[in-house]
Amino acid sequence: MRYDFGSDNTAGMAPAALQALVEANAGYARAYGADDVTARAADQIRRRLDADAEIRFVFSGTAANAIALSMLAWPHEAVLAHHAAHVCTDETGAPGFFGSGVGLIGLPGFSGKIDPLALTAALDEPEVGHRQPPAALSLTQSTEYGTVYSEEELRHLVEPVKLKGYGVHLDGARLANAAAAGFDLTQIARLGVDVLVFGGAKAGANCTEAIVMFDRSLARRIDNRLKQAGQTASKARYLAAPFLGLLESNAWEDGAAHANLMAQRLADGILAGSAFALAHPVEANAVFVRMSPEAHRRLNELGWACYRFDDGSVRFVCSWATTAEAVEELLDAIRSL
């Protein structure tokens, strides 16, 4: 492929993350997260969130999400989430695996955002002994369709869940893009989120994510849970160092802002100069385009990596590494269709 717009996972590590990894490799450090690099990286995250939280670094977003959900629901219970959320569509039953049977209840909503009325209806469902009742809500920021919840939108979803005494999880795989779009990270804890997955991989790190537990009671025996799940790194500094590099240099925010800008440039060019329409608002780093299978196939044949999403639109994702030149060349290719 000439340029890869298939996912922000396909870009390499951002220079700041890679440099921090090289620096962390020098000399010796205490194992299993007791090192200075891990402590500094955790402090950087707490500073961004303006919250005193317990933090652990793990190898993947799937593990982070699934372990987080297992903290909030018993095996005979379920988690409410948008039907297109990553936990519902792309994690091969990991929440149920790590949660020893925890179920998922998919909810509708435009452009990846849960419809508040659908949530209310699900919360009002009578409990019966033949199906798993909800015990938690999982939100995604930014969403799988590249939209960004406002603080008010999140409050309307979180408040009725908390009134029920249920837990709230936030999948922040692309939290940096939401922050770059104007979302205030300090509101996450104040809204009542219990556990957050603070994204690293899509922001320019390697395969590393952070589990952030605002409710410190969730951290009881967390290290035992992670060890059993194969998510405890003996050389933990290699998971934390890329975060440290991205956060101390502000590359976490700057890279996401660049990705969002490239996505907006792509969207504007498609609207202004092509026959195709956008399927969803462009608020973060993803652009969804209504495109025929034939046009999509021809674009792939021209060397452009992009794929069809579950709503039928074609998704283009920009990253910290996406160049303006690549966007212009892609627009030329799209116009040629």
Short mmCIF file of C-alpha atoms in Angstrom, two decimals, residues 70 73 99 127-129 131 136 184 192 205 220 251 254 260 270 301 315 321 323 329-330:
data_model
loop_
_atom_site.label_atom_id
_atom_site.label_comp_id
_atom_site.label_asym_id
_atom_site.label_seq_id
_atom_site.Cartn_x
_atom_site.Cartn_y
_atom_site.Cartn_z
CA SER A 70 -14.54 -7.75 35.12
CA ALA A 73 -19.80 -6.88 36.94
CA GLY A 99 -15.15 -11.79 33.62
CA GLU A 127 -34.90 -8.22 36.29
CA VAL A 128 -35.70 -11.87 35.75
CA GLY A 129 -33.75 -14.96 36.63
CA ARG A 131 -31.05 -13.36 31.68
CA ALA A 136 -22.24 -1.44 34.47
CA ASP A 184 -11.77 18.18 29.18
CA GLY A 192 -18.35 9.38 38.04
CA ALA A 205 3.18 4.36 21.80
CA ARG A 220 -7.77 -4.55 45.62
CA ALA A 251 3.37 14.60 21.93
CA ASP A 254 0.13 17.22 19.73
CA ASN A 260 -7.56 15.30 13.85
CA ILE A 270 -14.07 14.85 -0.04
CA GLU A 301 -6.12 -1.40 -6.14
CA ARG A 315 -13.30 4.22 7.10
CA ALA A 321 2.29 10.13 11.27
CA THR A 323 1.24 13.75 6.25
CA GLU A 329 -2.65 12.32 -2.85
CA LEU A 330 -5.53 10.33 -1.38
#
